Structure formats: C-alpha cells, structure tokens
PDB file of C-alpha atoms in Angstrom:
ATOM      1  CA  UNK G 415     254.085 250.644 176.754  1.00 41.00           C
ATOM      2  CA  UNK G 416     250.877 251.931 175.583  1.00 44.00           C
ATOM      3  CA  UNK G 417     250.394 249.860 171.786  1.00 41.00           C
ATOM      4  CA  UNK G 418     247.956 251.821 169.461  1.00 48.00           C
ATOM      5  CA  UNK G 419     244.625 249.408 169.127  1.00 63.00           C
ATOM      6  CA  UNK G 420     245.295 248.040 165.108  1.00 70.00           C
ATOM      7  CA  UNK G 421     241.292 247.201 164.313  1.00 65.00           C
ATOM      8  CA  UNK G 422     239.038 250.126 163.065  1.00 77.00           C
ATOM      9  CA  UNK G 423     235.980 248.412 162.383  1.00 83.00           C
ATOM     10  CA  UNK G 424     233.895 246.700 164.028  1.00 84.00           C
ATOM     11  CA  UNK G 425     231.144 245.359 163.213  1.00 87.00           C
ATOM     12  CA  UNK G 426     227.592 244.299 164.783  1.00 92.00           C
ATOM     13  CA  UNK G 427     225.519 241.305 163.184  1.00 94.00           C
ATOM     14  CA  UNK G 428     223.039 239.636 164.354  1.00 94.00           C
ATOM     15  CA  UNK G 429     222.011 235.900 165.049  1.00 95.00           C
ATOM     16  CA  UNK G 430     218.391 235.752 165.691  1.00 94.00           C
ATOM     17  CA  UNK G 431     216.016 232.687 165.290  1.00 92.00           C
ATOM     18  CA  UNK G 432     213.113 230.687 167.049  1.00 89.00           C
ATOM     19  CA  UNK G 433     213.489 229.578 170.163  1.00 83.00           C
ATOM     20  CA  UNK G 434     216.002 226.364 170.345  1.00 83.00           C
ATOM     21  CA  UNK G 435     217.019 226.676 167.037  1.00 89.00           C
ATOM     22  CA  UNK G 436     220.746 226.967 167.775  1.00 89.00           C
ATOM     23  CA  UNK G 437     222.124 230.449 167.958  1.00 91.00           C
ATOM     24  CA  UNK G 438     224.013 229.790 171.079  1.00 90.00           C
ATOM     25  CA  UNK G 439     225.658 227.018 169.176  1.00 90.00           C
ATOM     26  CA  UNK G 440     226.472 229.035 166.365  1.00 95.00           C
ATOM     27  CA  UNK G 441     227.692 231.735 168.307  1.00 92.00           C
ATOM     28  CA  UNK G 442     229.647 228.867 170.442  1.00 93.00           C
ATOM     29  CA  UNK G 443     231.099 227.055 166.919  1.00 93.00           C
ATOM     30  CA  UNK G 444     232.572 230.532 165.657  1.00 94.00           C
ATOM     31  CA  UNK G 445     233.859 233.146 168.839  1.00 90.00           C
ATOM     32  CA  UNK G 446     237.332 233.471 169.221  1.00 91.00           C
ATOM     33  CA  UNK G 447     236.590 234.060 172.714  1.00 84.00           C
ATOM     34  CA  UNK G 448     234.423 232.444 174.979  1.00 79.00           C
ATOM     35  CA  UNK G 449     231.519 233.248 174.270  1.00 72.00           C
ATOM     36  CA  UNK G 450     228.839 235.462 176.485  1.00 66.00           C
ATOM     37  CA  UNK G 451     226.073 233.577 177.129  1.00 60.00           C
ATOM     38  CA  UNK G 452     222.723 234.116 179.089  1.00 59.00           C
ATOM     39  CA  UNK G 453     221.393 230.644 179.950  1.00 59.00           C
ATOM     40  CA  UNK G 454     219.107 229.656 182.396  1.00 57.00           C
ATOM     41  CA  UNK G 455     217.992 226.436 183.505  1.00 63.00           C
ATOM     42  CA  UNK G 456     214.160 226.157 182.024  1.00 53.00           C
ATOM     43  CA  UNK G 457     211.469 225.740 184.810  1.00 55.00           C
ATOM     44  CA  UNK G 458     207.894 225.328 185.204  1.00 63.00           C
ATOM     45  CA  UNK G 459     207.368 228.631 184.584  1.00 54.00           C
ATOM     46  CA  UNK G 460     208.055 228.451 181.153  1.00 53.00           C
ATOM     47  CA  UNK G 461     205.248 225.925 181.053  1.00 55.00           C
ATOM     48  CA  UNK G 462     202.523 226.936 178.547  1.00 53.00           C
ATOM     49  CA  UNK G 463     205.040 229.949 176.521  1.00 55.00           C
ATOM     50  CA  UNK G 464     208.423 227.202 175.439  1.00 55.00           C
ATOM     51  CA  UNK G 465     207.306 224.206 173.404  1.00 55.00           C
ATOM     52  CA  UNK G 466     209.714 221.741 174.089  1.00 51.00           C
ATOM     53  CA  UNK G 467     207.780 218.696 171.727  1.00 56.00           C
ATOM     54  CA  UNK G 468     210.479 218.647 168.942  1.00 60.00           C
ATOM     55  CA  UNK G 469     212.940 219.422 171.948  1.00 53.00           C
ATOM     56  CA  UNK G 470     212.966 217.038 174.158  1.00 54.00           C
ATOM     57  CA  UNK G 471     216.934 217.101 175.275  1.00 60.00           C
ATOM     58  CA  UNK G 472     216.434 221.317 176.309  1.00 50.00           C
ATOM     59  CA  UNK G 473     217.351 222.190 179.800  1.00 54.00           C
ATOM     60  CA  UNK G 474     218.959 225.500 179.290  1.00 55.00           C
ATOM     61  CA  UNK G 475     217.436 228.507 177.367  1.00 55.00           C
ATOM     62  CA  UNK G 476     218.806 232.063 176.598  1.00 52.00           C
ATOM     63  CA  UNK G 477     217.069 235.180 178.427  1.00 52.00           C
ATOM     64  CA  UNK G 478     219.218 238.078 177.504  1.00 54.00           C
ATOM     65  CA  UNK G 479     221.543 237.122 174.932  1.00 72.00           C
ATOM     66  CA  UNK G 480     224.509 235.854 173.330  1.00 87.00           C
ATOM     67  CA  UNK G 481     228.164 237.235 172.542  1.00 88.00           C
ATOM     68  CA  UNK G 482     230.817 236.617 170.257  1.00 92.00           C
ATOM     69  CA  UNK G 483     233.814 237.973 168.489  1.00 89.00           C
ATOM     70  CA  UNK G 484     235.759 237.386 165.750  1.00 90.00           C
ATOM     71  CA  UNK G 485     238.605 239.069 164.246  1.00 88.00           C
ATOM     72  CA  UNK G 486     238.602 238.861 160.561  1.00 82.00           C
ATOM     73  CA  UNK G 487     241.804 240.636 160.020  1.00 83.00           C
ATOM     74  CA  UNK G 488     244.225 243.276 161.634  1.00 83.00           C
ATOM     75  CA  UNK G 489     240.971 245.892 161.176  1.00 83.00           C
ATOM     76  CA  UNK G 490     238.063 244.384 160.816  1.00 83.00           C
ATOM     77  CA  UNK G 491     236.052 242.391 164.014  1.00 88.00           C
ATOM     78  CA  UNK G 492     232.787 241.363 163.748  1.00 89.00           C
ATOM     79  CA  UNK G 493     230.849 241.240 166.990  1.00 93.00           C
ATOM     80  CA  UNK G 494     228.115 238.359 166.857  1.00 94.00           C
ATOM     81  CA  UNK G 495     224.748 239.228 168.668  1.00 92.00           C
ATOM     82  CA  UNK G 496     222.216 236.202 169.881  1.00 90.00           C
ATOM     83  CA  UNK G 497     219.432 237.168 170.470  1.00 86.00           C
ATOM     84  CA  UNK G 498     216.292 235.536 173.018  1.00 76.00           C
ATOM     85  CA  UNK G 499     213.989 233.242 170.847  1.00 65.00           C
ATOM     86  CA  UNK G 500     210.881 233.506 172.779  1.00 58.00           C
ATOM     87  CA  UNK G 501     208.564 236.229 172.473  1.00 64.00           C
ATOM     88  CA  UNK G 502     208.467 237.197 175.626  1.00 59.00           C
ATOM     89  CA  UNK G 503     212.320 238.413 175.357  1.00 62.00           C
ATOM     90  CA  UNK G 504     211.522 240.270 172.181  1.00 67.00           C
ATOM     91  CA  UNK G 505     211.979 243.766 174.086  1.00 72.00           C
ATOM     92  CA  UNK G 506     215.969 242.760 174.209  1.00 72.00           C
ATOM     93  CA  UNK G 507     215.515 242.764 170.280  1.00 74.00           C
ATOM     94  CA  UNK G 508     215.585 246.640 169.931  1.00 78.00           C
ATOM     95  CA  UNK G 509     218.240 247.221 172.097  1.00 83.00           C
ATOM     96  CA  UNK G 510     220.792 244.398 170.101  1.00 83.00           C
ATOM     97  CA  UNK G 511     219.437 246.042 166.908  1.00 85.00           C
ATOM     98  CA  UNK G 512     220.911 249.320 167.417  1.00 88.00           C
ATOM     99  CA  UNK G 513     224.064 249.693 165.334  1.00 91.00           C
ATOM    100  CA  UNK G 514     223.842 246.084 163.844  1.00 93.00           C
ATOM    101  CA  UNK G 515     224.309 246.076 159.471  1.00 93.00           C
ATOM    102  CA  UNK G 516     222.240 242.598 159.188  1.00 95.00           C
ATOM    103  CA  UNK G 517     220.943 239.391 160.339  1.00 95.00           C
ATOM    104  CA  UNK G 518     221.565 236.056 159.861  1.00 97.00           C
ATOM    105  CA  UNK G 519     218.537 234.067 160.984  1.00 97.00           C
ATOM    106  CA  UNK G 520     218.205 230.441 161.744  1.00 96.00           C
ATOM    107  CA  UNK G 521     215.752 228.283 160.543  1.00 96.00           C
ATOM    108  CA  UNK G 522     214.738 224.858 161.999  1.00 92.00           C
ATOM    109  CA  UNK G 523     213.183 223.393 158.594  1.00 91.00           C
ATOM    110  CA  UNK G 524     211.002 221.240 161.027  1.00 87.00           C
ATOM    111  CA  UNK G 525     209.473 224.706 162.495  1.00 87.00           C
ATOM    112  CA  UNK G 526     209.241 227.344 159.751  1.00 93.00           C
ATOM    113  CA  UNK G 527     206.131 228.692 160.535  1.00 92.00           C
ATOM    114  CA  UNK G 528     208.342 229.717 163.946  1.00 91.00           C
ATOM    115  CA  UNK G 529     210.319 231.971 162.020  1.00 94.00           C
ATOM    116  CA  UNK G 530     207.697 234.266 160.548  1.00 94.00           C
ATOM    117  CA  UNK G 531     207.577 236.189 164.073  1.00 91.00           C
ATOM    118  CA  UNK G 532     211.372 236.529 163.739  1.00 90.00           C
ATOM    119  CA  UNK G 533     211.634 237.786 160.293  1.00 94.00           C
ATOM    120  CA  UNK G 534     208.867 239.821 161.044  1.00 91.00           C
ATOM    121  CA  UNK G 535     210.447 241.495 163.472  1.00 88.00           C
ATOM    122  CA  UNK G 536     214.105 241.525 161.422  1.00 91.00           C
ATOM    123  CA  UNK G 537     211.980 243.561 158.436  1.00 92.00           C
ATOM    124  CA  UNK G 538     210.700 246.021 161.342  1.00 89.00           C
ATOM    125  CA  UNK G 539     214.518 247.026 162.077  1.00 89.00           C
ATOM    126  CA  UNK G 540     215.601 246.890 158.926  1.00 91.00           C
ATOM    127  CA  UNK G 541     217.485 244.873 158.591  1.00 93.00           C
ATOM    128  CA  UNK G 542     219.153 242.958 155.471  1.00 95.00           C
ATOM    129  CA  UNK G 543     219.219 239.047 156.176  1.00 96.00           C
ATOM    130  CA  UNK G 544     220.823 235.764 155.129  1.00 97.00           C
ATOM    131  CA  UNK G 545     218.688 232.504 156.158  1.00 97.00           C
ATOM    132  CA  UNK G 546     221.336 230.062 157.969  1.00 96.00           C
ATOM    133  CA  UNK G 547     218.346 226.913 157.825  1.00 95.00           C
ATOM    134  CA  UNK G 548     220.470 224.760 160.345  1.00 92.00           C
ATOM    135  CA  UNK G 549     220.402 221.338 159.636  1.00 86.00           C
ATOM    136  CA  UNK G 550     221.176 218.423 162.109  1.00 76.00           C
ATOM    137  CA  UNK G 551     221.143 214.568 161.847  1.00 70.00           C
ATOM    138  CA  UNK G 552     217.981 213.662 161.282  1.00 53.00           C
ATOM    139  CA  UNK G 553     216.555 216.679 159.550  1.00 62.00           C
ATOM    140  CA  UNK G 554     215.385 216.218 156.623  1.00 61.00           C
ATOM    141  CA  UNK G 555     217.162 218.765 154.067  1.00 78.00           C
ATOM    142  CA  UNK G 556     215.215 220.671 151.540  1.00 87.00           C
ATOM    143  CA  UNK G 557     216.022 222.304 149.238  1.00 90.00           C
ATOM    144  CA  UNK G 558     216.970 226.489 149.370  1.00 91.00           C
ATOM    145  CA  UNK G 559     215.044 227.046 146.674  1.00 93.00           C
ATOM    146  CA  UNK G 560     211.927 225.291 148.587  1.00 95.00           C
ATOM    147  CA  UNK G 561     212.676 227.365 152.023  1.00 95.00           C
ATOM    148  CA  UNK G 562     212.646 230.481 150.149  1.00 96.00           C
ATOM    149  CA  UNK G 563     209.192 229.913 148.820  1.00 96.00           C
ATOM    150  CA  UNK G 564     207.720 228.302 152.037  1.00 96.00           C
ATOM    151  CA  UNK G 565     209.071 231.328 154.097  1.00 96.00           C
ATOM    152  CA  UNK G 566     207.646 233.780 151.133  1.00 96.00           C
ATOM    153  CA  UNK G 567     211.457 235.800 151.057  1.00 96.00           C
ATOM    154  CA  UNK G 568     212.085 237.584 148.251  1.00 95.00           C
ATOM    155  CA  UNK G 569     215.188 236.158 145.219  1.00 94.00           C
ATOM    156  CA  UNK G 570     217.574 238.568 146.798  1.00 94.00           C
ATOM    157  CA  UNK G 571     217.998 237.095 150.164  1.00 96.00           C
ATOM    158  CA  UNK G 572     220.351 234.970 150.334  1.00 97.00           C
ATOM    159  CA  UNK G 573     219.384 231.344 151.901  1.00 97.00           C
ATOM    160  CA  UNK G 574     222.175 228.853 152.632  1.00 95.00           C
ATOM    161  CA  UNK G 575     222.272 225.460 154.509  1.00 93.00           C
ATOM    162  CA  UNK G 576     224.174 225.482 157.924  1.00 94.00           C
ATOM    163  CA  UNK G 577     224.855 222.781 160.937  1.00 93.00           C
ATOM    164  CA  UNK G 578     225.409 226.066 163.777  1.00 93.00           C
ATOM    165  CA  UNK G 579     227.919 223.133 165.139  1.00 92.00           C
ATOM    166  CA  UNK G 580     230.603 223.034 162.822  1.00 92.00           C
ATOM    167  CA  UNK G 581     232.573 225.976 162.703  1.00 94.00           C
ATOM    168  CA  UNK G 582     233.033 225.192 158.458  1.00 94.00           C
ATOM    169  CA  UNK G 583     229.559 225.710 157.914  1.00 92.00           C
ATOM    170  CA  UNK G 584     228.758 228.278 160.273  1.00 94.00           C
ATOM    171  CA  UNK G 585     231.615 230.253 159.302  1.00 94.00           C
ATOM    172  CA  UNK G 586     230.046 230.215 155.647  1.00 95.00           C
ATOM    173  CA  UNK G 587     226.867 231.080 156.573  1.00 95.00           C
ATOM    174  CA  UNK G 588     228.424 234.224 157.910  1.00 94.00           C
ATOM    175  CA  UNK G 589     230.267 234.341 154.916  1.00 93.00           C
ATOM    176  CA  UNK G 590     227.367 234.643 152.756  1.00 95.00           C
ATOM    177  CA  UNK G 591     225.545 237.051 155.154  1.00 95.00           C
ATOM    178  CA  UNK G 592     228.755 239.502 155.003  1.00 91.00           C
ATOM    179  CA  UNK G 593     228.834 239.245 151.361  1.00 92.00           C
ATOM    180  CA  UNK G 594     225.295 240.443 151.267  1.00 94.00           C
ATOM    181  CA  UNK G 595     225.756 243.110 153.340  1.00 90.00           C
ATOM    182  CA  UNK G 596     228.814 244.772 151.183  1.00 86.00           C
ATOM    183  CA  UNK G 597     225.990 243.958 148.344  1.00 88.00           C
ATOM    184  CA  UNK G 598     223.695 246.096 149.756  1.00 82.00           C
ATOM    185  CA  UNK G 599     225.937 248.609 150.874  1.00 74.00           C
ATOM    186  CA  UNK G 600     227.276 249.421 147.662  1.00 65.00           C
TER     187      UNK G 600
END
C-alpha cells in the first residue's frame, strides 16, 4: 500500500562555528535520527592548522558535514547541516549554504576572535543568523549583550546561551533562530 507523504515543507538550517565549538554535539543533541557525521581522527596533518591548545581531549574533527533531522509537526521538518569549522574546509560552505534559510552560529566565549571568519561567511551568503554562546563546564558566563558588543553585532541579531550537550537548551536556541527567521520573512 502506498501512503502519501504528509511532510509538505522541509527547511534547511546551518549550524556553523569555529573548529571545536560543539556543532557535531549540538546536532547530535537534537536530531531525531542517528546523525550523519563525517568525523575523522585528528592526525599530524592538522598540525599548524588546528589549534588544540584549549581542547586537549579533542581527537576527531568534521571533514565534510554533519546532518540531522527534526520533525516539528506533520507538515514541517527541519534539516540541520553542520559545517566544518576549519578555514581549509570553507569550500563546503558554498554547497551547504544553498537553500538554507538561516544559520545558528555557535561561539565559544573564550575564543570569540575565532568567530569573525564564520560571521564573514554567513554574511557573504546573506543568511539570517542567531548566535548561540556555547556554555560548558568551566566556561565563564558573559551577558549576551557583552557577546553582541564583542562581536560587533546589530541589535536585531539574537544572541542566546546554549549548552550543545543539552537537548532542551539546544532546542531553545533553534526556536530562537526559527522565530528570528520568521520575523525576517514578514
């Protein structure tokens, strides 16, 4: 028996940010399917390219993309695409940004300077954005307005705290992005 599909709208959203900020973890915390991950072991080839000084336990990195799916209701599905964070993989951005409605930019408050190249790419592809400040154990807390000021963001760009490991926190950041997208479409 053939059943008509009920999903009528699929929305593509990018999850972007610098190397090691938590994009893969974020998608994994939300996806209703086992996420597609293109994680590879970090090898000597990354020496001089990937700064692991603040991430001594990091052993893998995304080399193509992460992909997850989240059904919001019978008619609407979100496809989450995570981009690699390193500069050398930025060619993936052009492909992944096609058809995307917006981007959630994850940032580490201890490494905000690494967010500027990511912000530049999101602006280059003219994507509405929300900033998710990935808070984790031991990370100092900063007010969202302080993060906005440090990143030189306009007031209309939402900035929210998120713990990429926590499903509810991750969902709230995604809701903020979707609300922002809806406000830009009106």
